[in-house]
Every structure is written in structure tokens, then in C-alpha cells.
Coordinates of C-alpha atoms in Angstrom, one line a residue:
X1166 CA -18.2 -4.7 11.6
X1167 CA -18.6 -5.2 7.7
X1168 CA -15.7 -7.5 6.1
X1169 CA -14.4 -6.9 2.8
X1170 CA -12.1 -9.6 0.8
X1171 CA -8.5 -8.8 0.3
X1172 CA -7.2 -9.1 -3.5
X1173 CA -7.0 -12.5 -4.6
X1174 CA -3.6 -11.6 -6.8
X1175 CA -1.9 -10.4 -3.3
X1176 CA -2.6 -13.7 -2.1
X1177 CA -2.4 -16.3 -4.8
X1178 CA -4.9 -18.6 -6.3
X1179 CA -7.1 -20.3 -4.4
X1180 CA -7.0 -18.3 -1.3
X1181 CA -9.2 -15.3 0.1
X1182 CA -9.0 -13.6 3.4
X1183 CA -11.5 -11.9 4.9
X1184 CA -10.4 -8.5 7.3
X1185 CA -12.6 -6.6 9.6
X1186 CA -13.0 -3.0 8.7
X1187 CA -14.1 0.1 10.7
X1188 CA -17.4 1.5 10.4
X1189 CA -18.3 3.4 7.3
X1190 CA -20.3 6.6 7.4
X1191 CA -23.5 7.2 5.4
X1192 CA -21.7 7.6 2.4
X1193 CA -21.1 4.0 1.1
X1194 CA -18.1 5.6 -1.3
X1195 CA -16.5 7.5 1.1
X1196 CA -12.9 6.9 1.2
X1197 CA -13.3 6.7 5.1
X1198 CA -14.1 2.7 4.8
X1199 CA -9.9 2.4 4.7
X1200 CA -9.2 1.8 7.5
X1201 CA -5.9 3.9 7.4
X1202 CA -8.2 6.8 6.6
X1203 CA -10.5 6.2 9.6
X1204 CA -7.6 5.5 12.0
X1205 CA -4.9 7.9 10.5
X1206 CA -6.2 10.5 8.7
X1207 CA -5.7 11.4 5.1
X1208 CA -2.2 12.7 5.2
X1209 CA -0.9 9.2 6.0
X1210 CA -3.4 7.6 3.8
X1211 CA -2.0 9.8 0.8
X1212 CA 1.3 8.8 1.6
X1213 CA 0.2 4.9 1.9
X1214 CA -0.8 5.2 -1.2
X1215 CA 1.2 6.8 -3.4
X1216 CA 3.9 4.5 -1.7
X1217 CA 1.2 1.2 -3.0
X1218 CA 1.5 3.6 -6.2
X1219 CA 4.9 3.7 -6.7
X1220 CA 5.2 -0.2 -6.3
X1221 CA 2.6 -0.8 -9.1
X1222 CA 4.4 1.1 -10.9
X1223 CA 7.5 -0.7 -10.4
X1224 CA 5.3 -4.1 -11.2
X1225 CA 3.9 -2.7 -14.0
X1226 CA 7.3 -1.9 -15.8
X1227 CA 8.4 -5.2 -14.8
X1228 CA 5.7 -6.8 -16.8
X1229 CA 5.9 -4.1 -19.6
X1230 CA 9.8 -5.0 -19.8
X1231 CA 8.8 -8.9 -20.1
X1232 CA 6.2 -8.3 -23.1
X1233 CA 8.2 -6.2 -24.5
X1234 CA 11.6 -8.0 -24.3
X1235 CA 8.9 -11.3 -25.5
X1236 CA 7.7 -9.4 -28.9
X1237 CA 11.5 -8.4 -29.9
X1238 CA 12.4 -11.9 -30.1
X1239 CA 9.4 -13.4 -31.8
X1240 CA 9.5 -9.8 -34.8
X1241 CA 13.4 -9.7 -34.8
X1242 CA 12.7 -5.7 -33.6
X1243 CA 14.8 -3.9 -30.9
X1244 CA 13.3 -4.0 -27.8
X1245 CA 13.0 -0.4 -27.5
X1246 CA 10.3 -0.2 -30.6
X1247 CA 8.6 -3.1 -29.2
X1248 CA 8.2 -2.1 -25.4
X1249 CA 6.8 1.2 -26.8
X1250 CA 4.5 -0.5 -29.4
X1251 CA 3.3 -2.7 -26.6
X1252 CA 2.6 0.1 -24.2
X1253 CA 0.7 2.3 -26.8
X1254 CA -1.6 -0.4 -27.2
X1255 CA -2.2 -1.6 -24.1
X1256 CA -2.6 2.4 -22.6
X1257 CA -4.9 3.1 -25.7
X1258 CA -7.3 0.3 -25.3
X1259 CA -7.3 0.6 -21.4
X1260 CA -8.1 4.7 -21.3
X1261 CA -10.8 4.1 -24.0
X1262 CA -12.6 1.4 -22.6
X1263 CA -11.4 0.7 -19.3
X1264 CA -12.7 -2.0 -17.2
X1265 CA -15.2 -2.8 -20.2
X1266 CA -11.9 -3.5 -22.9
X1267 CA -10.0 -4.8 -20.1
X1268 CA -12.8 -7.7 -19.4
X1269 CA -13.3 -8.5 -23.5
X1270 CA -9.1 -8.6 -24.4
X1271 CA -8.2 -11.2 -20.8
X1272 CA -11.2 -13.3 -22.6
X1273 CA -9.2 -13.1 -26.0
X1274 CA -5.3 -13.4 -24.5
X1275 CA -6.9 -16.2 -22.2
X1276 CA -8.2 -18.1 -25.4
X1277 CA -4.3 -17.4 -26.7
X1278 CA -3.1 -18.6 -23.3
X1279 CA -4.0 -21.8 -24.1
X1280 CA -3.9 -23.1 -27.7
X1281 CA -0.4 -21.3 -27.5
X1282 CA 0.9 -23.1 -24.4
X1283 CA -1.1 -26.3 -25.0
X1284 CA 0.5 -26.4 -28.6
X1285 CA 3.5 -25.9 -27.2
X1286 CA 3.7 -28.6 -24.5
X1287 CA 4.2 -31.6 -26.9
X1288 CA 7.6 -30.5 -29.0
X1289 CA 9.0 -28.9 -25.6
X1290 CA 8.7 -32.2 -24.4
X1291 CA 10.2 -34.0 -26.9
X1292 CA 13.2 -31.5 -27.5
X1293 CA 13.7 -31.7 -23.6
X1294 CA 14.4 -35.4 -24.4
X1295 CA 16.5 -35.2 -26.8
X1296 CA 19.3 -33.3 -24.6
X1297 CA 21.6 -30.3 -25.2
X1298 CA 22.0 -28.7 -28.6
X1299 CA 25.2 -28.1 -30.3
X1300 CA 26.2 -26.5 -33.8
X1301 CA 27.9 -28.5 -36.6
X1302 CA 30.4 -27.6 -39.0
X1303 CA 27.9 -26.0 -41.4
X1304 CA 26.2 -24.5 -38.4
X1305 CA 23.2 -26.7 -38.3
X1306 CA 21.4 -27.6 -35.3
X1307 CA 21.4 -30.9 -34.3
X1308 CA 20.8 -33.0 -30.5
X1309 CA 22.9 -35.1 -29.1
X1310 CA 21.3 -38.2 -27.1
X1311 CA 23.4 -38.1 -23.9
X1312 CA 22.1 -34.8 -22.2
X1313 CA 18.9 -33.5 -21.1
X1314 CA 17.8 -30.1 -21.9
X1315 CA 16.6 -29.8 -17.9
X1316 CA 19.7 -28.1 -16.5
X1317 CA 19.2 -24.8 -19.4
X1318 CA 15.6 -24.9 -18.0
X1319 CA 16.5 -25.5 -14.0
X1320 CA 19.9 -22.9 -14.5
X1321 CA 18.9 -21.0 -17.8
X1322 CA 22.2 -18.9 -19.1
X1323 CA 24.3 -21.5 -17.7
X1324 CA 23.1 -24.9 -19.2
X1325 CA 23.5 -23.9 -22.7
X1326 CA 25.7 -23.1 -25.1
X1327 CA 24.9 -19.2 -26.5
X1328 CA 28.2 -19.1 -28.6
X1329 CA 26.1 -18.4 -31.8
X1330 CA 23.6 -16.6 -30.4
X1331 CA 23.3 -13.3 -32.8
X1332 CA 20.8 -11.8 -30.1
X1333 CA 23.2 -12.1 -26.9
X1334 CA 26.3 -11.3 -29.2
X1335 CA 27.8 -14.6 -28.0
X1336 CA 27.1 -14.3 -24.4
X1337 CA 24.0 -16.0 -22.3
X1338 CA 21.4 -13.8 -21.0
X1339 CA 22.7 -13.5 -17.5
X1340 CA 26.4 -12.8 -18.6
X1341 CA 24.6 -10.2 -21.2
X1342 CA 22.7 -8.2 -18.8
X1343 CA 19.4 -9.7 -20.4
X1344 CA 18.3 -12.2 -17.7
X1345 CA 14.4 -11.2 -18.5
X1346 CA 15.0 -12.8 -22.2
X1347 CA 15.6 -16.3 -20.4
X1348 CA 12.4 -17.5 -21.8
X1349 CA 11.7 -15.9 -25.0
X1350 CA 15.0 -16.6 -25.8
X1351 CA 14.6 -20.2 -24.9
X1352 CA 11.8 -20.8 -26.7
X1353 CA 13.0 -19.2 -30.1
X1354 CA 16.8 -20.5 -30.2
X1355 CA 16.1 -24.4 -29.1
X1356 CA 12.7 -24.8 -29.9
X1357 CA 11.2 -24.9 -33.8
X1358 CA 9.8 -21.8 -35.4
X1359 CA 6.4 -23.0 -35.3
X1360 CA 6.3 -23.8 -31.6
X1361 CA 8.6 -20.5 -30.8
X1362 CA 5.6 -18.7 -32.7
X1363 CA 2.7 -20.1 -30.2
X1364 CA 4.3 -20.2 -27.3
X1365 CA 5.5 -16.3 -27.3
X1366 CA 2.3 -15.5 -28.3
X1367 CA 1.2 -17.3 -25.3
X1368 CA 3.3 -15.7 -23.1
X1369 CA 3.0 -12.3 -24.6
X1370 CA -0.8 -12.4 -24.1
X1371 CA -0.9 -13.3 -20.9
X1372 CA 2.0 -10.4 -19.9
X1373 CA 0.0 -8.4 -21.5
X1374 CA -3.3 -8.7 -19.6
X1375 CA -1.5 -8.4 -16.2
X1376 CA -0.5 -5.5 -17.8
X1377 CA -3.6 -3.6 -18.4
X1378 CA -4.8 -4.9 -14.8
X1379 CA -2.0 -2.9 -13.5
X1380 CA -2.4 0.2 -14.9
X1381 CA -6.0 0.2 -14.1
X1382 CA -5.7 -0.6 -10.7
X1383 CA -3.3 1.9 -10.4
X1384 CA -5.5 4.5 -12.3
X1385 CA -8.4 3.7 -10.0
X1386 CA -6.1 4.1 -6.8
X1387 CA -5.2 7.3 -7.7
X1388 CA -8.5 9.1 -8.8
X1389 CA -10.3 7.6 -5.8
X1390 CA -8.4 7.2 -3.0
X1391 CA -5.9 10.7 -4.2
X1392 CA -7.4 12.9 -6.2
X1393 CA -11.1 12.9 -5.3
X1394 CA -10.9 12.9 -0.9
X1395 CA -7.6 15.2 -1.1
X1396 CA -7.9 17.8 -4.3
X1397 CA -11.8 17.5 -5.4
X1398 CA -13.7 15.9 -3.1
X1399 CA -17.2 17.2 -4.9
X1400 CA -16.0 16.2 -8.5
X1401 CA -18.7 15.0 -10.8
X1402 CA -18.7 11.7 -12.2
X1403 CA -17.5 12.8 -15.7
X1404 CA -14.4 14.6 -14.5
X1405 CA -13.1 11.6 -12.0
X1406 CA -13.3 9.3 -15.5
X1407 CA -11.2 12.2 -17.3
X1408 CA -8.9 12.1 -14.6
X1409 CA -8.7 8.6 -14.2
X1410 CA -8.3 8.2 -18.0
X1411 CA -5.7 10.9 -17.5
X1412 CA -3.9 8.7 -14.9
X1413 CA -4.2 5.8 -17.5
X1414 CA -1.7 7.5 -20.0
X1415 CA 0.5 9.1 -17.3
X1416 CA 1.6 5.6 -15.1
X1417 CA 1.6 3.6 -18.7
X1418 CA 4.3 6.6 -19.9
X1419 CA 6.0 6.1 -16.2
X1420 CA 6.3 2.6 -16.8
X1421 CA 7.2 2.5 -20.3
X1422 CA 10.4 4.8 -20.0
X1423 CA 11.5 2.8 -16.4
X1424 CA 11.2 -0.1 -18.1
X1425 CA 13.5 1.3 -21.4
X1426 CA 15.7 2.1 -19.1
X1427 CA 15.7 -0.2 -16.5
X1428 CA 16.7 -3.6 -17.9
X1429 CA 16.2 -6.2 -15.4
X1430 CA 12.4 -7.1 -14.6
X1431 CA 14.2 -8.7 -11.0
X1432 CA 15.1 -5.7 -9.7
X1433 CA 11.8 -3.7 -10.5
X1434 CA 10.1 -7.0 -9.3
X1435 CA 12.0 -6.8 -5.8
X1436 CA 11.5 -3.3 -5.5
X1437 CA 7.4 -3.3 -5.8
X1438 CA 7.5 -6.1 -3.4
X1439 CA 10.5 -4.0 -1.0
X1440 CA 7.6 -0.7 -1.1
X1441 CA 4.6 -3.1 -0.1
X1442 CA 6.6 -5.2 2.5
X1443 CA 8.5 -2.5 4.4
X1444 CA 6.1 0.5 3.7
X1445 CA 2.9 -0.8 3.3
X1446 CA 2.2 -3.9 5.2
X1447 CA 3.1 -2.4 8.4
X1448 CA 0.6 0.5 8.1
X1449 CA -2.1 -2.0 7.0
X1450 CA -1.5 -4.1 10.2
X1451 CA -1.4 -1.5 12.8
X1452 CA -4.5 0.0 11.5
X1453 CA -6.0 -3.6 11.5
X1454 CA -4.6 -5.3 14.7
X1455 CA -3.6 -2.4 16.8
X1456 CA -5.9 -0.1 18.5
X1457 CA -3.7 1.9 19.7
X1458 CA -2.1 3.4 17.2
X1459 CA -2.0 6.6 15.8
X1460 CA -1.5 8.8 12.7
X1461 CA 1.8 10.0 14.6
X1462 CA 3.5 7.0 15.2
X1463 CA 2.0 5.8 11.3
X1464 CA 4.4 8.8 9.8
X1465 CA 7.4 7.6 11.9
X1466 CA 7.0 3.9 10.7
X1467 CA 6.6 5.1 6.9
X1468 CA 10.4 7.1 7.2
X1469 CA 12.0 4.8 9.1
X1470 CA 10.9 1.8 6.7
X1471 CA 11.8 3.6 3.8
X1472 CA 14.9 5.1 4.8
X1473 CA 16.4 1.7 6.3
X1474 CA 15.3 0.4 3.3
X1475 CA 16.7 3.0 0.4
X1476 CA 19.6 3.1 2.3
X1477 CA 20.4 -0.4 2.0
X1478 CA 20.5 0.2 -1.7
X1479 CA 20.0 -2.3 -4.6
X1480 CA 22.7 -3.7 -6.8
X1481 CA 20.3 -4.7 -9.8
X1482 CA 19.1 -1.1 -10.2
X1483 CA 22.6 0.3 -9.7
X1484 CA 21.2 2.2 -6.6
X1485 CA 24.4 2.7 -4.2
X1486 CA 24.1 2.2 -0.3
X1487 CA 24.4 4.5 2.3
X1488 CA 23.8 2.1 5.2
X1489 CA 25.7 -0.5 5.9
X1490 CA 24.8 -3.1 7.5
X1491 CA 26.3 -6.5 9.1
X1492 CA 27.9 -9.0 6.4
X1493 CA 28.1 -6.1 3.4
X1494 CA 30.2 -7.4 0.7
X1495 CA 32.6 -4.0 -0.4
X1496 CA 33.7 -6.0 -3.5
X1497 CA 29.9 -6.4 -4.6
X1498 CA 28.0 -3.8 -2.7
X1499 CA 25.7 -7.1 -1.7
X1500 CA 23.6 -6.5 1.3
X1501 CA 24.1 -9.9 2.9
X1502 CA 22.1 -9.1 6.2
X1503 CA 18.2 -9.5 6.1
X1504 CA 17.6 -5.6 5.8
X1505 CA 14.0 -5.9 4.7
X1506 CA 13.2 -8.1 7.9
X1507 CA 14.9 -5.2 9.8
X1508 CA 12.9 -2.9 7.8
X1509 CA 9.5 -4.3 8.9
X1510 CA 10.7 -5.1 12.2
X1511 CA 11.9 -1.2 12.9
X1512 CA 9.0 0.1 11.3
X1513 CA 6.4 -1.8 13.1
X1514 CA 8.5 -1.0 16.6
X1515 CA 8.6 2.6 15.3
X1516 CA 4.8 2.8 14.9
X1517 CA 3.9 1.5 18.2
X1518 CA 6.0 3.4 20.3
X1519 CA 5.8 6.5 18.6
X1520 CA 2.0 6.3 18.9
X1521 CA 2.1 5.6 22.4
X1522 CA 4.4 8.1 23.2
X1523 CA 2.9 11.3 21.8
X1524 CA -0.9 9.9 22.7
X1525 CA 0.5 9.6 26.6
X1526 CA 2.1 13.3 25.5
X1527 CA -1.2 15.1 24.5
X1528 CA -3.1 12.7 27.3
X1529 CA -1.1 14.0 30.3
X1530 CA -1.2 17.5 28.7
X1531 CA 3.1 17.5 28.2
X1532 CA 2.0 18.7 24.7
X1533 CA -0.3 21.5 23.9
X1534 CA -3.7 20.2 22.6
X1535 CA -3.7 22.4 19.9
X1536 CA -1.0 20.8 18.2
X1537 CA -2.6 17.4 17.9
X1538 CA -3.5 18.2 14.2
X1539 CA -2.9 14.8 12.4
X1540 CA -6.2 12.5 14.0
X1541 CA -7.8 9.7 12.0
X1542 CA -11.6 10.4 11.6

């Protein structure tokens, strides 16, 4: 069997795991080398993937809400103007040039990366010696000698005192409903202009090339794994890159207005990683490790993961719960229990038995053979 690499951004630097795949046909870009596709079908594989859609999405307003949130401190602009100005620039150059302009602007914002953050290190340093800041009479800043600046770094919002802090009205980030501004708003109200300057810029450049990564991973996704083996399986070339540059503009205008109105990159974070965990992961391991599996019992694991899941709601995108399960807080709707482990757990029990039940069903003829229609290839 051939092996393929997973994604070394799934796993983390420095790691690399090799998985054995089914057989592929004679067409080396047939979809059919997933092997969801060659054990399940297409329905299920659709489904798989818009659900691995729907969590880049998630990411990608996450990291959209970061650079944007990032350039509204450093111009003094709302953070409205500046997630939009962000995303039109990022969308633009990725439909135009793709994975050509994607490749040239990480070598420029990696370049950034690091004169910004290596500039930086140096006054950080010495201003984390120097302690906690206070305002004097006249408002000036000054730094007292008997506390470090660590506990605003190790508990930021908590450490320090916002109280003149035009940007939070007075309040810290976390109190504010801004936790995402932690950092930039570190960086520009106890750090010097200068270094506030380069080490933004810094950290806007390198949220901004995860950003374009995103969108074109998702792009790609969906004109090869979607659009192409499920609505034009004989497109040309030329129409899957209109479609893909299509795709480009639609997930970057998905992102950009979740992220407007979504204010906490947390909760999007938690959610991308919820949809892969308790959706995703499942699928990919039954398909992988279990034989015995089938597209049947693959449907049954992707409701029941998503509905134990949804239904345990999620307080930092104001998304009520239905389900409640051991240890919920009524006071803070908190889900106390560990509902995504149940998640997994129920979907990967769902899978198995459902696929052994209905393959012993159509086996022993208790079900009609004409009504096996879902069958992997």
C-alpha cells in the first residue's frame, strides 16, 4: 500500500506521520486515494469534508480576528475597517496568484517575523525588569522597581492596571470582551512606540500568512475533493482554477463577517478544533484502522458527534445548550462534564456498531439487497 504524510501543521513542528492508504486506481488524481472515499463512498466523504470545511473556516476567522484586532492597535482604526482591509488584501493576492503569491509574501512576512520579534526581544526584556507600570499625577508613565511585569504576561487582563486605557474604556481586555487584544494591547500600552511598531508588525505578518494558508487550503478542499468528484467530475483545468478562485473570495467573505461579528478568537479556535475532534477524527480512524466499517455506520457516527456536540452548546459564542449533561452549571450555562470525550467516544461506538449491524442485515438477507445503496468504491 502507498503511504502518504499527514500535514505537518496538524501535527506540530518536528513531527510527520506516515498512514497507509488504499489502493488508488489508474487515475493518480482521482479523489478515490481518500480513504473515506474508497471505504465510504462519496456521500460521506462530502459530508467529511465540508464538516473539515466548516472548521477551517472557523480557524480562518480566528486568525482573521487576530490580524485584524493587531492592525487596529498599531493605526488607531476600528477594528471593523481593519479586519476588512486585512481580508481584501489577503483574498486579493491569494485568488490572483495562489499558491505562487502565497510562497513569495510567507518569504517577505517571514523576513518581518524576525527583525520585528528579534528587535523586540531586548526592550521587552528590560521593561519586564523593571516591574508593573503605574500613572503619575500628570499621567506619565513611569516603573516602579518592586514588581515584575511576569504576572500581566502569565495572567494578562488581570496583572495590570487598564484604568487609563482609552482602547478598553477603562476595563482589561478580559473584563471588556476583548481577550484577543491581550497581546497587541500589551505591546502598545507598556512597551515604547518604537518596539510596539516592530513587534505588531511581526505578529501581524505572521497572522497574516497563516491566513492565506487557510483560505487556500480550504479553496483547494473544496474544488477537489467537492466540486470536481460530486458536480463536474469532467471539468477542464481552466474552470476548476475559476472555481477555486471563486472559492477563494467566498470562504475569505465567510470568514471576514464571522469574525466582525464573532469577537472572541477562543471560541472560533475551540470550535474548528470541536468539528475536527468529534466529526472528523473519528471518520478518519475507522476508515484507517477498521475494516469493518461501513458508509452506514460512518453517517450514524457524523450525527451523533455533531448533535452531542451542538447540543452541548458553547458559552463564548453565545450558543445555548439543549443537552445537559452531568455537572452543568445553570448560573453559567458551563458544560463542566468532558462532552467532547463523550463525543468521540459515542461517535466511534456509533460507527462500529452501526456498520456491523446493517452489514450482518444485508449479509443474512434481513434487508433487501437493493437497498444497500451507500458502498464505498
Amino acid at each position: 500500500m502507498p503511504l502518504s504524510p499527514c500535514s505537518k501543521e496538524e501535527l506540530g513542528e518536528g513531527q510527520e506521520v506516515w498512514c497507509s492508504l488504499a489502493p488508488c486506481d489508474e487515475d493518480a488524481t482521482s479523489p478515490c486515494c481518500s480513504p473515506l472515499e474508497h471505504r465510504y463512498g462519496r456521500l460521506v466523504t462530502a459530508l467529511v469534508y465540508a464538516a473539515s470545511l466548516c472548521g477551517d473556516l472557523f480557524w480562518t476567522a480566528a486568525i482573521l480576528n487576530a490580524l485584524g484586532t493587531s492592525l487596529s492597535v498599531v493605526m488607531g482604526i476600528p477594528v471593523e475597517t481593519s479586519i476588512l482591509v486585512s481580508a481584501g488584501v489577503t483574498t486579493l493576492y491569494t485568488m490572483v496568484g495562489q499558491m505562487i503569491s502565497v510562497a513569495y509574501t510567507d518569504v517577505a512576512q517571514l523576513l518581518l517575523m524576525t527583525v520585528g520579534l528579534v528587535g523586540s526581544l531586548r526592550p521587552i526584556h528590560r521593561q519586564q525588569r523593571a516591574g508593573r507600570k503605574h500613572h503619575t499625577e500628570q499621567g506619565a508613565l513611569v516603573w516602579s522597581d518592586r514588581e515584575r511585569l511576569d504576572p500581566a504576561l502569565d495572567r494578562p487582563g488581570f496583572g495590570n492596571d487598564w484604568s487609563n486605557s482609552s482602547l478598553t474604556s477603562g476595563l482589561d481586555p478580559v473584563s471588556a470582551n476583548q481577550s484577543s487584544m491581550v497581546l497587541p494591547l500589551m505591546l502598545k500600552e507598556f512597551t515604547p512606540d518604537a518596539v510596539s511598531i516592530m513587534g505588531l508588525g511581526a505578529v501581524s505578518a505572521a497572522v497574516m500568512s497563516s491566513m492565506d494558508s487557510a483560505v487556500l487550503g480550504s479553496s483547494s478542499m473544496f474544488t477537489h475533493n467537492l466540486y470536481k468528484p460530486s458536480l463536474r467530475p469532467k471539468a477542464s483545468d481552466r474552470e476548476l482554477l475559476w472555481v477555486q478562485r471563486l472559492s477563494i473570495f467566498v470562504i475569505g467573505a465567510a470568514a471576514t463577517a464571522m469574525s466582525i461579528y464573532i469577537r472572541t478568537v477562543w471560541g472560533l479556535f475551540v470550535l474548528a478544533a470541536d468539528i475536527v475532534y468529534v466529526i472528523v477524527l473519528p471518520q478518519l480512524t475507522c476508515a484507517l484502522f477498521v475494516p469493518s466499517t461501513n458508509a452506514y455506520g460512518a453517517l450514524t457516527a457524523f450525527l451523533a458527534g455533531a448533535i452531542l456536540r451542538i447540543g452541548a452548546g458553547e458559552t463564548t459564542l453565545n450558543l445555548p445548550a439543549f443537552i445537559r449533561y452531568p455537572l452543568y452549571d445553570e448560573g453559567t450555562g458551563e458544560q463542566k462534564f468532558p462532552f467532547r470525550l463523550v463525543a468521540f467516544a459515542a461517535a466511534m461506538l456509533c460507527h462500529v456498531v452501526v456498520s456491523v449491524m446493517m452489514a450482518t442485515c444485508f449479509k443474512r438477507g434481513w434487508l433487501p439487497a437493493a437497498w444497500n445503496r451507500l458502498r464505498g468504491r
